[in-house]
């Protein structure tokens, strides 16, 4: 009798790239208005433009949130 469980190749599950990009786009679009608002408030408070613009802020948030969805 042969034991196939001990010598089976390890397969890693990789999330589908298309699905990941769709979720990323949706989350990016959802975080963009709030990123514009927080960026504008920070610019008004400090009196100057900040280093990170609203698109960079939204992109950063989408990069944080999207993998959390796929890890769950």
PDB file of C-alpha atoms in Angstrom, residues 2-58:
ATOM      1  CA  UNK A   2       1.362   3.409  -0.948  1.00  0.00           C
ATOM      2  CA  UNK A   3       1.110   6.497   1.207  1.00  0.00           C
ATOM      3  CA  UNK A   4       0.557   9.503  -1.073  1.00  0.00           C
ATOM      4  CA  UNK A   5       0.042  12.021   1.723  1.00  0.00           C
ATOM      5  CA  UNK A   6       3.657  12.153   2.856  1.00  0.00           C
ATOM      6  CA  UNK A   7       5.243  12.792  -0.543  1.00  0.00           C
ATOM      7  CA  UNK A   8       2.721  15.088  -2.179  1.00  0.00           C
ATOM      8  CA  UNK A   9       3.984  18.329  -3.738  1.00  0.00           C
ATOM      9  CA  UNK A  10       3.195  21.510  -1.855  1.00  0.00           C
ATOM     10  CA  UNK A  11       0.811  23.722  -3.752  1.00  0.00           C
ATOM     11  CA  UNK A  12       0.348  27.302  -2.690  1.00  0.00           C
ATOM     12  CA  UNK A  13      -2.929  29.018  -3.232  1.00  0.00           C
ATOM     13  CA  UNK A  14      -2.424  32.306  -5.023  1.00  0.00           C
ATOM     14  CA  UNK A  15      -5.373  34.694  -5.253  1.00  0.00           C
ATOM     15  CA  UNK A  16      -6.541  35.340  -8.802  1.00  0.00           C
ATOM     16  CA  UNK A  17      -4.919  38.493 -10.139  1.00  0.00           C
ATOM     17  CA  UNK A  18      -8.066  39.725 -11.902  1.00  0.00           C
ATOM     18  CA  UNK A  19     -10.221  39.384  -8.812  1.00  0.00           C
ATOM     19  CA  UNK A  20      -7.596  41.132  -6.682  1.00  0.00           C
ATOM     20  CA  UNK A  21      -7.387  44.065  -9.098  1.00  0.00           C
ATOM     21  CA  UNK A  22     -11.183  44.422  -9.204  1.00  0.00           C
ATOM     22  CA  UNK A  23     -11.368  44.569  -5.414  1.00  0.00           C
ATOM     23  CA  UNK A  24      -8.421  46.960  -5.344  1.00  0.00           C
ATOM     24  CA  UNK A  25     -10.118  49.311  -7.828  1.00  0.00           C
ATOM     25  CA  UNK A  26     -13.374  49.305  -5.861  1.00  0.00           C
ATOM     26  CA  UNK A  27     -11.622  50.008  -2.566  1.00  0.00           C
ATOM     27  CA  UNK A  28      -9.425  52.676  -4.164  1.00  0.00           C
ATOM     28  CA  UNK A  29     -12.498  54.427  -5.572  1.00  0.00           C
ATOM     29  CA  UNK A  30     -14.230  54.209  -2.203  1.00  0.00           C
ATOM     30  CA  UNK A  31     -11.295  55.665  -0.250  1.00  0.00           C
ATOM     31  CA  UNK A  32     -10.566  58.468  -2.731  1.00  0.00           C
ATOM     32  CA  UNK A  33     -13.236  60.966  -1.524  1.00  0.00           C
ATOM     33  CA  UNK A  34     -12.203  60.585   2.114  1.00  0.00           C
ATOM     34  CA  UNK A  35      -8.543  60.919   1.135  1.00  0.00           C
ATOM     35  CA  UNK A  36      -9.317  64.199  -0.669  1.00  0.00           C
ATOM     36  CA  UNK A  37     -11.160  65.461   2.395  1.00  0.00           C
ATOM     37  CA  UNK A  38      -8.410  64.587   4.875  1.00  0.00           C
ATOM     38  CA  UNK A  39      -5.745  65.966   2.534  1.00  0.00           C
ATOM     39  CA  UNK A  40      -7.636  69.267   2.153  1.00  0.00           C
ATOM     40  CA  UNK A  41      -8.169  69.594   5.896  1.00  0.00           C
ATOM     41  CA  UNK A  42      -4.493  68.886   6.575  1.00  0.00           C
ATOM     42  CA  UNK A  43      -3.478  71.448   3.936  1.00  0.00           C
ATOM     43  CA  UNK A  44      -5.771  74.080   5.452  1.00  0.00           C
ATOM     44  CA  UNK A  45      -4.554  73.380   8.987  1.00  0.00           C
ATOM     45  CA  UNK A  46      -0.861  73.453   8.137  1.00  0.00           C
ATOM     46  CA  UNK A  47      -1.122  76.240   5.573  1.00  0.00           C
ATOM     47  CA  UNK A  48       0.868  74.337   2.980  1.00  0.00           C
ATOM     48  CA  UNK A  49       0.536  71.339   0.736  1.00  0.00           C
ATOM     49  CA  UNK A  50       1.485  68.085   2.399  1.00  0.00           C
ATOM     50  CA  UNK A  51       3.983  65.544   1.073  1.00  0.00           C
ATOM     51  CA  UNK A  52       1.409  62.858   0.408  1.00  0.00           C
ATOM     52  CA  UNK A  53      -1.351  63.835  -1.963  1.00  0.00           C
ATOM     53  CA  UNK A  54      -4.867  62.435  -1.907  1.00  0.00           C
ATOM     54  CA  UNK A  55      -4.232  59.821  -4.588  1.00  0.00           C
ATOM     55  CA  UNK A  56      -1.194  58.490  -2.759  1.00  0.00           C
ATOM     56  CA  UNK A  57      -3.219  58.314   0.467  1.00  0.00           C
ATOM     57  CA  UNK A  58      -6.076  56.418  -1.214  1.00  0.00           C
TER      58      UNK A  58
END
